N, CA, C and O atoms as CSV, one atom per row, in Angstrom:
chain,resi,resn,atom,element,x,y,z
A,1,ASP,N,N,0.736,-1.262,0.256
A,1,ASP,CA,C,-0.100,0.013,-0.118
A,1,ASP,C,C,0.904,1.324,-0.082
A,1,ASP,O,O,0.468,2.468,-0.221
A,2,GLY,N,N,2.062,1.073,0.087
A,2,GLY,CA,C,3.065,2.326,-0.097
A,2,GLY,C,C,3.292,3.051,1.320
A,2,GLY,O,O,3.968,4.076,1.414
A,3,ILE,N,N,2.729,2.489,2.306
A,3,ILE,CA,C,2.728,3.461,3.442
A,3,ILE,C,C,3.842,2.409,4.524
A,3,ILE,O,O,3.660,1.231,4.830
A,4,SER,N,N,4.751,3.131,4.843
A,4,SER,CA,C,5.742,2.632,5.747
A,4,SER,C,C,5.041,2.455,7.186
A,4,SER,O,O,4.241,3.332,7.512
A,5,LYS,N,N,5.301,1.290,8.150
A,5,LYS,CA,C,4.996,1.027,9.318
A,5,LYS,C,C,6.111,0.655,10.039
A,5,LYS,O,O,6.795,-0.333,9.774
A,6,THR,N,N,6.367,1.661,11.223
A,6,THR,CA,C,7.443,1.116,11.882
A,6,THR,C,C,7.084,0.467,13.357
A,6,THR,O,O,6.012,0.678,13.924
A,7,ARG,N,N,8.132,-0.346,13.886
A,7,ARG,CA,C,7.648,-0.782,15.091
A,7,ARG,C,C,8.398,-0.254,16.292
A,7,ARG,O,O,8.080,-0.692,17.398
A,8,THR,N,N,9.274,0.563,16.196
A,8,THR,CA,C,10.148,1.531,17.085
A,8,THR,C,C,10.270,2.718,16.980
A,8,THR,O,O,10.402,3.115,15.822
A,9,LEU,N,N,10.281,3.629,17.941
A,9,LEU,CA,C,10.195,5.044,18.114
A,9,LEU,C,C,11.413,5.418,17.388
A,9,LEU,O,O,11.136,6.334,16.613
A,10,THR,N,N,12.699,5.069,17.320
A,10,THR,CA,C,13.797,5.522,16.823
A,10,THR,C,C,13.621,5.495,15.512
A,10,THR,O,O,13.938,6.483,14.850
A,11,THR,N,N,12.997,4.170,14.807
A,11,THR,CA,C,12.894,4.141,13.210
A,11,THR,C,C,11.949,5.248,12.684
A,11,THR,O,O,12.081,5.826,11.605
A,12,ALA,N,N,10.889,5.479,13.684
A,12,ALA,CA,C,9.863,6.497,13.156
A,12,ALA,C,C,10.381,7.824,13.069
A,12,ALA,O,O,9.957,8.529,12.153
A,13,ILE,N,N,11.421,8.395,14.049
A,13,ILE,CA,C,11.988,9.430,13.781
A,13,ILE,C,C,12.672,9.695,12.684
A,13,ILE,O,O,12.630,10.731,12.021
A,14,GLN,N,N,13.363,8.657,12.485
A,14,GLN,CA,C,14.278,8.609,11.230
A,14,GLN,C,C,13.357,8.849,9.928
A,14,GLN,O,O,13.543,9.817,9.191
A,15,LEU,N,N,12.423,7.961,9.718
A,15,LEU,CA,C,11.653,8.157,8.668
A,15,LEU,C,C,10.971,9.368,8.568
A,15,LEU,O,O,10.728,9.783,7.435
A,16,GLU,N,N,10.613,10.018,9.545
A,16,GLU,CA,C,9.842,11.364,9.714
A,16,GLU,C,C,10.832,12.432,9.107
A,16,GLU,O,O,10.457,13.252,8.269
A,17,ALA,N,N,12.071,12.368,9.570
A,17,ALA,CA,C,13.131,13.192,9.300
A,17,ALA,C,C,13.625,13.339,7.847
A,17,ALA,O,O,13.934,14.370,7.249
A,18,ARG,N,N,13.626,11.880,7.363
A,18,ARG,CA,C,13.740,11.571,5.977
A,18,ARG,C,C,13.011,12.093,5.016
A,18,ARG,O,O,13.374,12.333,3.864
A,19,GLN,N,N,11.728,12.313,5.610
A,19,GLN,CA,C,10.584,12.598,4.671
A,19,GLN,C,C,10.184,14.229,4.704
A,19,GLN,O,O,9.297,14.802,4.072
A,20,GLY,N,N,11.175,14.786,5.686
A,20,GLY,CA,C,11.098,16.263,5.797
A,20,GLY,C,C,10.007,16.709,6.876
A,20,GLY,O,O,9.728,17.906,6.957
A,21,GLN,N,N,9.445,15.870,7.624
A,21,GLN,CA,C,8.534,16.172,8.720
A,21,GLN,C,C,9.184,16.445,10.193
A,21,GLN,O,O,9.082,15.801,11.237
A,22,TYR,N,N,9.888,17.639,9.882
A,22,TYR,CA,C,11.026,17.691,11.238
A,22,TYR,C,C,10.059,17.835,12.614
A,22,TYR,O,O,10.303,17.355,13.721
A,23,GLU,N,N,8.846,18.671,12.201
A,23,GLU,CA,C,8.155,18.775,13.428
A,23,GLU,C,C,7.863,17.555,14.160
A,23,GLU,O,O,8.176,17.350,15.332
A,24,THR,N,N,7.237,16.753,13.385
A,24,THR,CA,C,6.756,15.280,13.939
A,24,THR,C,C,8.083,14.489,14.405
A,24,THR,O,O,8.029,13.717,15.362
A,25,ALA,N,N,9.177,14.696,13.748
A,25,ALA,CA,C,10.289,13.885,14.272
A,25,ALA,C,C,10.657,14.596,15.471
A,25,ALA,O,O,10.855,13.773,16.365
A,26,MET,N,N,10.856,15.954,15.923
A,26,MET,CA,C,11.240,16.480,17.088
A,26,MET,C,C,10.330,16.162,18.186
A,26,MET,O,O,10.792,15.907,19.298
A,27,VAL,N,N,8.741,16.157,17.905
A,27,VAL,CA,C,7.673,15.473,18.929
A,27,VAL,C,C,8.281,14.138,19.221
A,27,VAL,O,O,8.868,13.950,20.286
A,28,LEU,N,N,8.155,13.150,18.261
A,28,LEU,CA,C,8.950,11.967,18.700
A,28,LEU,C,C,10.174,11.678,19.463
A,28,LEU,O,O,10.297,10.736,20.246
A,29,GLY,N,N,11.091,12.575,19.172
A,29,GLY,CA,C,12.180,12.670,19.843
A,29,GLY,C,C,12.228,13.098,21.304
A,29,GLY,O,O,13.042,12.659,22.116
A,30,VAL,N,N,11.268,14.007,21.567
A,30,VAL,CA,C,10.890,14.373,22.941
A,30,VAL,C,C,10.010,13.363,23.728
A,30,VAL,O,O,10.141,13.259,24.948
A,31,VAL,N,N,9.149,12.649,23.059
A,31,VAL,CA,C,8.658,11.390,23.674
A,31,VAL,C,C,9.625,10.529,23.843
A,31,VAL,O,O,9.579,10.010,24.958
A,32,LEU,N,N,10.524,10.154,23.150
A,32,LEU,CA,C,11.488,9.153,23.396
A,32,LEU,C,C,12.251,9.614,24.550
A,32,LEU,O,O,12.493,8.815,25.456
A,33,VAL,N,N,12.670,10.876,24.611
A,33,VAL,CA,C,13.796,11.383,25.747
A,33,VAL,C,C,12.807,11.281,27.184
A,33,VAL,O,O,13.292,10.842,28.226
A,34,ALA,N,N,11.400,11.732,27.103
A,34,ALA,CA,C,10.560,11.727,28.104
A,34,ALA,C,C,10.696,9.959,28.735
A,34,ALA,O,O,10.848,9.664,29.921
A,35,LEU,N,N,10.604,9.098,27.721
A,35,LEU,CA,C,10.448,7.614,28.144
A,35,LEU,C,C,11.572,7.291,28.702
A,35,LEU,O,O,11.478,6.700,29.778
A,36,VAL,N,N,12.779,7.535,28.226
A,36,VAL,CA,C,13.876,7.201,28.904
A,36,VAL,C,C,14.203,7.817,30.232
A,36,VAL,O,O,14.778,7.261,31.168
A,37,LEU,N,N,13.815,8.878,30.186
A,37,LEU,CA,C,14.116,9.549,31.670
A,37,LEU,C,C,13.111,8.981,32.850
A,37,LEU,O,O,13.352,8.861,34.051
A,38,THR,N,N,11.980,8.688,32.165
A,38,THR,CA,C,10.850,7.909,33.276
A,38,THR,C,C,11.300,6.640,33.676
A,38,THR,O,O,11.349,6.262,34.846
A,39,VAL,N,N,11.716,5.816,32.427
A,39,VAL,CA,C,12.543,4.367,32.969
A,39,VAL,C,C,13.647,4.680,33.817
A,39,VAL,O,O,13.782,4.045,34.862
A,40,ASN,N,N,14.524,5.654,33.474
A,40,ASN,CA,C,15.395,5.821,34.416
A,40,ASN,C,C,15.267,6.305,35.814
A,40,ASN,O,O,16.037,6.025,36.732
A,41,ALA,N,N,14.185,7.081,35.882
A,41,ALA,CA,C,14.055,7.477,37.175
A,41,ALA,C,C,13.173,6.224,38.068
A,41,ALA,O,O,13.231,6.114,39.293
A,42,ILE,N,N,12.461,5.442,37.271
A,42,ILE,CA,C,11.953,4.333,38.129
A,42,ILE,C,C,12.999,3.233,38.465
A,42,ILE,O,O,12.809,2.663,39.539
A,43,VAL,N,N,14.183,2.796,37.652
A,43,VAL,CA,C,15.138,2.047,37.975
A,43,VAL,C,C,15.990,2.569,39.101
A,43,VAL,O,O,16.460,1.804,39.943
A,44,VAL,N,N,16.197,3.909,39.117
A,44,VAL,CA,C,16.979,4.543,40.284
A,44,VAL,C,C,15.898,4.717,41.322
A,44,VAL,O,O,16.555,5.048,42.309
A,45,ARG,N,N,14.986,4.698,41.586
A,45,ARG,CA,C,13.788,4.762,42.592
A,45,ARG,C,C,13.951,3.378,43.214
A,45,ARG,O,O,14.409,3.176,44.339
A,46,PHE,N,N,13.487,2.359,42.277
A,46,PHE,CA,C,13.115,1.032,42.965
A,46,PHE,C,C,14.311,0.039,42.415
A,46,PHE,O,O,14.073,-1.157,42.581
A,47,GLY,N,N,15.246,0.285,41.942
A,47,GLY,CA,C,16.359,-0.477,41.479
A,47,GLY,C,C,17.257,-1.087,42.472
A,47,GLY,O,O,17.797,-2.185,42.339
A,48,ASP,N,N,17.396,-0.159,43.647
A,48,ASP,CA,C,18.285,-0.578,44.891
A,48,ASP,C,C,17.760,-1.431,46.119
A,48,ASP,O,O,18.351,-1.677,47.170
A,49,ARG,N,N,16.378,-1.852,45.675
A,49,ARG,CA,C,16.065,-2.672,46.793
A,49,ARG,C,C,16.591,-3.773,47.069
A,49,ARG,O,O,16.748,-4.473,46.068
A,50,GLY,N,N,16.945,-4.241,48.058
A,50,GLY,CA,C,17.458,-5.553,48.347
A,50,GLY,C,C,18.987,-5.465,48.376
A,50,GLY,O,O,19.666,-6.452,48.659
A,51,VAL,N,N,19.445,-4.441,48.121
A,51,VAL,CA,C,21.098,-4.175,48.266
A,51,VAL,C,C,21.341,-3.688,49.411
A,51,VAL,O,O,20.825,-2.642,49.805
A,52,ALA,N,N,22.280,-4.492,50.187
A,52,ALA,CA,C,22.362,-3.739,51.534
A,52,ALA,C,C,23.540,-2.678,51.329
A,52,ALA,O,O,24.544,-2.828,50.634
A,53,GLY,N,N,23.195,-1.615,52.067
A,53,GLY,CA,C,23.940,-0.390,52.019
A,53,GLY,C,C,23.953,0.258,53.045
A,53,GLY,O,O,24.567,1.323,53.094
C-alpha cells in the first residue's frame, strides 16, 4: 500500500526526518527522551531494593 509502518520509535523518528517532517520527528524525539527519563527514574528509585548499603 506504499505506507511505511515502523515498530520502533527511533525508526519512526528517522523516517519522519527523511520525509522532511521535522516537527513530527522532534515531537517523537521528545517522547523518546521523556520515556527514557521516566524509565531511568523508576530504575533509580526502585532498582536498589534488596541491596545492603
